[in-house]
Short mmCIF file of C-alpha atoms in Angstrom, two decimals:
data_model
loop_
_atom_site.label_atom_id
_atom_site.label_comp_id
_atom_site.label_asym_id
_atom_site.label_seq_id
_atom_site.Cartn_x
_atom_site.Cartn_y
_atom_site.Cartn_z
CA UNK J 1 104.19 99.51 91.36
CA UNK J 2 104.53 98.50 94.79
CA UNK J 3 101.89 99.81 97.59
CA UNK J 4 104.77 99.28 100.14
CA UNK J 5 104.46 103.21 102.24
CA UNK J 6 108.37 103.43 102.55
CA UNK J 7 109.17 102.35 98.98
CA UNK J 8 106.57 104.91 97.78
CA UNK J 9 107.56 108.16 100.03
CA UNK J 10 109.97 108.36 97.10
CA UNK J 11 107.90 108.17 94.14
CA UNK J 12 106.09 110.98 96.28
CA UNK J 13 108.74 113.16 96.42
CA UNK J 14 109.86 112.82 92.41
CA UNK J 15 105.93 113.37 91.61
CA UNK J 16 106.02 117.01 94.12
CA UNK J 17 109.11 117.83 92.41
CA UNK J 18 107.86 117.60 89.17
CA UNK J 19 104.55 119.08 90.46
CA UNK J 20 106.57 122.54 91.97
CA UNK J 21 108.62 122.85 88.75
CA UNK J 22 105.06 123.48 87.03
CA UNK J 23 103.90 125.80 90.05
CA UNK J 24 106.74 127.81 89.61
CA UNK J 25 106.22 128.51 86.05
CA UNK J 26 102.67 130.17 86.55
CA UNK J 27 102.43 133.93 86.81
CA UNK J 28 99.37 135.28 88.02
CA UNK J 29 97.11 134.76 84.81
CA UNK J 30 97.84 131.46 84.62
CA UNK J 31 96.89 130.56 88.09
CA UNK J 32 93.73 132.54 87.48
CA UNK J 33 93.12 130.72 84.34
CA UNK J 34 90.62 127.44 84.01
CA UNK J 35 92.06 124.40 84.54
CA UNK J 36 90.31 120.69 84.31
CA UNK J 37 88.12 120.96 86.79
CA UNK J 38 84.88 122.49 85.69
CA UNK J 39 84.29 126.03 88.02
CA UNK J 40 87.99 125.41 88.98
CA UNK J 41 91.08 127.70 88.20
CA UNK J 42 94.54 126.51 88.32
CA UNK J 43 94.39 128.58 92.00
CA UNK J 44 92.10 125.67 93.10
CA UNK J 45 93.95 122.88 92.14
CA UNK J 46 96.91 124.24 93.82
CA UNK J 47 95.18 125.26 96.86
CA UNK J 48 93.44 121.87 97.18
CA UNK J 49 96.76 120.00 96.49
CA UNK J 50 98.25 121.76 99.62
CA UNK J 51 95.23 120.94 101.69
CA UNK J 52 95.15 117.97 100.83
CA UNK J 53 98.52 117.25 101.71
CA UNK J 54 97.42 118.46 104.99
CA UNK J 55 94.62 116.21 105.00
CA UNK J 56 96.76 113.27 104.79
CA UNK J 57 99.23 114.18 107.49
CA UNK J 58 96.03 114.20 109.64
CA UNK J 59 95.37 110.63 108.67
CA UNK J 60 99.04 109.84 109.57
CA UNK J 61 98.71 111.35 112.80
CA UNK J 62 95.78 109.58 113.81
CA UNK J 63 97.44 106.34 112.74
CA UNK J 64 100.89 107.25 114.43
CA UNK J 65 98.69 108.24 117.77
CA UNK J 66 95.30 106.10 117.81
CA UNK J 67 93.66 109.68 118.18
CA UNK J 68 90.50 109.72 115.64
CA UNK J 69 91.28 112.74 113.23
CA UNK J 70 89.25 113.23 110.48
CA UNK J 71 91.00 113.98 107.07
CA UNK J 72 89.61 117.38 106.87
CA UNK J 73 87.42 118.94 109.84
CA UNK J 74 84.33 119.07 107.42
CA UNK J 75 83.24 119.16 103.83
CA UNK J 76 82.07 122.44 104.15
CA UNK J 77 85.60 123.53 105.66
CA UNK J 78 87.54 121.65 103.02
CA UNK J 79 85.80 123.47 100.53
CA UNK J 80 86.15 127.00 102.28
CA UNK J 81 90.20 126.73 102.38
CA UNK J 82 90.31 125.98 99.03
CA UNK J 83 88.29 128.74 97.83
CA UNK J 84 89.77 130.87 100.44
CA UNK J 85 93.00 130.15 98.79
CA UNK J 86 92.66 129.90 95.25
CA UNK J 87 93.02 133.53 94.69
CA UNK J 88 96.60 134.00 96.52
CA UNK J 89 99.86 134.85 94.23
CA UNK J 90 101.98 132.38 92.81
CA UNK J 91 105.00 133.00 95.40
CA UNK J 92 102.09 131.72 97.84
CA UNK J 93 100.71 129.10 95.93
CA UNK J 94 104.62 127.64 96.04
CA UNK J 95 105.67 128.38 99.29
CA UNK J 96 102.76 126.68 100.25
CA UNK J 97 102.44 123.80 98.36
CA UNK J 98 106.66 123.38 99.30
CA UNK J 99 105.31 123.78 103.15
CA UNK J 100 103.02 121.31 102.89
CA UNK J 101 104.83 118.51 100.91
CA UNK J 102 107.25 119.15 104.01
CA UNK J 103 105.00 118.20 106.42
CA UNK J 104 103.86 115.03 104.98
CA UNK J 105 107.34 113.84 104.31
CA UNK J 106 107.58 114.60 107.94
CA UNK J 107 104.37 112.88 108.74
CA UNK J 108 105.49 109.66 106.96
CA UNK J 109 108.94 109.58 108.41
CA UNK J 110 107.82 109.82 112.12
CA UNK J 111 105.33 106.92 111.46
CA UNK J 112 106.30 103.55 112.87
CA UNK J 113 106.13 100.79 111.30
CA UNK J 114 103.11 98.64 113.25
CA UNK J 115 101.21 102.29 112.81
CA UNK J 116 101.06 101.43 109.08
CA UNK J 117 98.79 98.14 109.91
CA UNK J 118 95.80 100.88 111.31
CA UNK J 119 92.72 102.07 109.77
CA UNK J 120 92.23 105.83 109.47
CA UNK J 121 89.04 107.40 108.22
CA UNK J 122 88.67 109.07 104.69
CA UNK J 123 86.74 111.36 102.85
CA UNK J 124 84.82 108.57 101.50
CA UNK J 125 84.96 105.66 104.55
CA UNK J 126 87.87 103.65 105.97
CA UNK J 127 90.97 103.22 104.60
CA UNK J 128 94.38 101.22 105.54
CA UNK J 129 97.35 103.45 106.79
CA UNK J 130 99.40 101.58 104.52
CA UNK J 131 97.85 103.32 101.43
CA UNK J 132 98.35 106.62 102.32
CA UNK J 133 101.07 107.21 100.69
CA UNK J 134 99.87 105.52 97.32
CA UNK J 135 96.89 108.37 98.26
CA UNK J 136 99.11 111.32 98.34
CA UNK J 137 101.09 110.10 94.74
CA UNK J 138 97.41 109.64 92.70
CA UNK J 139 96.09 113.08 94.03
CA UNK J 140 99.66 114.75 93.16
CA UNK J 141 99.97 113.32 89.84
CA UNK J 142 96.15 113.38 88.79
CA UNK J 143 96.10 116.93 89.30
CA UNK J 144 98.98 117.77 88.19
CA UNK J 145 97.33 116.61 84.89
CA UNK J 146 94.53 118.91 86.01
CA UNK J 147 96.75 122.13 85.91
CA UNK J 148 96.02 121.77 81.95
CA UNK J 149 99.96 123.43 82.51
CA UNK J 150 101.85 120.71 80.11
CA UNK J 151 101.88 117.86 82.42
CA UNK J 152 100.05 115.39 80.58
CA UNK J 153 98.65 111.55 81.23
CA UNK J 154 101.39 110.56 79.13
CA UNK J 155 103.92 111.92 81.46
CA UNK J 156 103.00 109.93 84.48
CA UNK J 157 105.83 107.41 85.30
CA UNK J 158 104.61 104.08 83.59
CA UNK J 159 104.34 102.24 87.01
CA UNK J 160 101.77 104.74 88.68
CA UNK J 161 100.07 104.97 85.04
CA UNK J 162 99.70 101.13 84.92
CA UNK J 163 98.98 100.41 89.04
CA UNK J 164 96.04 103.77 88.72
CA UNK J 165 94.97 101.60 85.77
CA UNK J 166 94.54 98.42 88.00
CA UNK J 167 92.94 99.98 90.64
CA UNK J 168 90.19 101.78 88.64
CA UNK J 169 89.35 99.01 86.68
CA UNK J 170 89.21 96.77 89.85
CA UNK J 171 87.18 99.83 91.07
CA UNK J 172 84.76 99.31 88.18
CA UNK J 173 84.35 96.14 87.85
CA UNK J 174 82.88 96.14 91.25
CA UNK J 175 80.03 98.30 90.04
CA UNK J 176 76.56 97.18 88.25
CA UNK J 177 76.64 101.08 86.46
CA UNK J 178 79.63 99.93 84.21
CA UNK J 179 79.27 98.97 80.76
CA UNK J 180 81.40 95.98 79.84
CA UNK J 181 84.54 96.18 78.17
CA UNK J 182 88.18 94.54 78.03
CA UNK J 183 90.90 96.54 78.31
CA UNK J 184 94.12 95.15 76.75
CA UNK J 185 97.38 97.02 76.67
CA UNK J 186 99.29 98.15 73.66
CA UNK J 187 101.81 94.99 72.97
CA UNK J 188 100.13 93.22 75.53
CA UNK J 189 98.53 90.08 76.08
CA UNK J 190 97.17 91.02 79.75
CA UNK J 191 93.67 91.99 79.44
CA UNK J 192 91.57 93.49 82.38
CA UNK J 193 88.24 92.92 82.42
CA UNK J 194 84.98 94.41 83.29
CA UNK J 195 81.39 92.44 83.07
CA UNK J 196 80.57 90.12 80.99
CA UNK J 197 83.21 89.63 78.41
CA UNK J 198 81.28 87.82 75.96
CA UNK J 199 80.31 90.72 74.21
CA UNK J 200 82.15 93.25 75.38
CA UNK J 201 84.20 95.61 73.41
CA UNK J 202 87.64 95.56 73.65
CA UNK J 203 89.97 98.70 74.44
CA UNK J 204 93.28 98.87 73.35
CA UNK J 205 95.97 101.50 74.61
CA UNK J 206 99.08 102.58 76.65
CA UNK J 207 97.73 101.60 80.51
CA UNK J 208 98.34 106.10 80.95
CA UNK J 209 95.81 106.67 78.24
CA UNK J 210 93.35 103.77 79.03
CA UNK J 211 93.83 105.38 82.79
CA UNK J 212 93.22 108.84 81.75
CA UNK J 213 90.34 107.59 79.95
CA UNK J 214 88.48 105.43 82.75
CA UNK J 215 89.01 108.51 85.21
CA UNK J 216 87.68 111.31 82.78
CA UNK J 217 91.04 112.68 81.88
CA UNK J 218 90.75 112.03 78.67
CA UNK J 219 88.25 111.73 75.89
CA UNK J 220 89.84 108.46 74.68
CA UNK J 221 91.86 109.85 71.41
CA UNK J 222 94.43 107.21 70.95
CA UNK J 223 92.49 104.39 71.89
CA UNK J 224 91.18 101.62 69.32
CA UNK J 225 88.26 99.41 70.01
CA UNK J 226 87.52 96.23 68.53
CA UNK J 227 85.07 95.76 66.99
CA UNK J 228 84.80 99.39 65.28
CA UNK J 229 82.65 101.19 66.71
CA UNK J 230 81.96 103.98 69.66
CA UNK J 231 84.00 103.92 72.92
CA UNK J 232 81.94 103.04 75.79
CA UNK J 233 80.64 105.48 78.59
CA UNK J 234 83.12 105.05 81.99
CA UNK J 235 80.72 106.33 84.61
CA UNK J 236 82.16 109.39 86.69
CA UNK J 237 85.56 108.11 88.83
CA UNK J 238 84.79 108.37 92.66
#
């Protein structure tokens, strides 16, 4: 999957589509219900989804401008709004979550195109204005999964499931926490690899369930290792 901002604005608006058609078929218990998350209900991944959408357009803005916004105006407030809204009805969950999509799309459309080439700070440090967009689709379809409404790893396009894949095994094999391990795709030759391969495992699967996996999505069902034996330990996805 490409990174390119423009090419992905529509991959962004196919994930929120698919994302609302799963908002709009929670009543009230099933927003109030436990999703993923542990201490979160379904109220707080919608709530944080808007926000978060929010967040972003913030980071466009200060690209698009040269004006230093922060993402969100603290932890401490990013975590009030989404308490604050996790409780609301479903009508307000959507209408919000439609709202907000809005104004990213927006956001993305009034950027131009030497604004893409800034740096914007995140939640967790600096971050190219070119990758927003690639943002916006992981958090969507991540927790989307996180609803625990249907939507499943397995459902994610396979060019987001193998590019997340890429990037958090990149991610990992940047850290000295990581066990080692190869990670091969089902049918494929193309292995990725993390530490020292000598003796490493290897881990065999669809690139959505080895994704799933390395984030904490999944427990690893479906996935073979070679030699027989346990699955190693990912360490908790930042």
């Amino acid at each position: 999957m490409t990174t390119d901002p423009l090419l992905l604005a529509g991959e962004v608006d196919d994930a929120t589509a698919r994302l609302l058609r799963t908002a709009a078929a929670l009543d009230a218990t099933a927003v109030a219900a436990p999703s993923l998350l542990p201490g979160w209900t379904r109220g707080h991944v919608l709530a944080h989804l808007a926000r978060n959408a929010d967040g972003f357009v913030n980071l466009l803005t200060s690209a698009r401008t040269g004006e230093q916004l922060p993402m969100y105006a603290s932890p401490t407030a990013r975590a009030a709004d989404i308490e604050a809204g996790a409780a609301r009805s479903p009508d307000a969950h959507l209408d919000d979550l439609r709202r907000s999509a809005q104004r990213f799309t927006e956001a993305v459309a009034a950027m131009p195109v030497q604004a893409w080439s800034a740096t914007v700070e995140t939640r967790r440090g600096p971050w190219p204005a070119a990758m927003l967009v690639w943002g916006r689709l992981r958090e969507i379809e991540v927790h989307h999964v996180d609803l625990a409404a249907g939507y499943r790893p397995a459902d994610w396009p396979p060019a987001f499931a193998g590019h997340l894949l890429h990037e958090v095994a990149g991610g990992l094999a940047e850290r000295s926490d990581v066990p080692a391990m190869v990670l091969r795709y089902d049918g494929s030759r193309h292995e990725l690899v993390i530490g020292d391969s000598a003796s490493a495992p290897l881990v065999t699967g669809s690139p959505a369930a080895l994704a799933a996996w390395l984030i904490g999505r999944s427990s690893g069902d479906g996935l073979t290792v070679t030699p027989d034996g346990a699955l190693p330990t990912p360490p908790e996805w930042m």
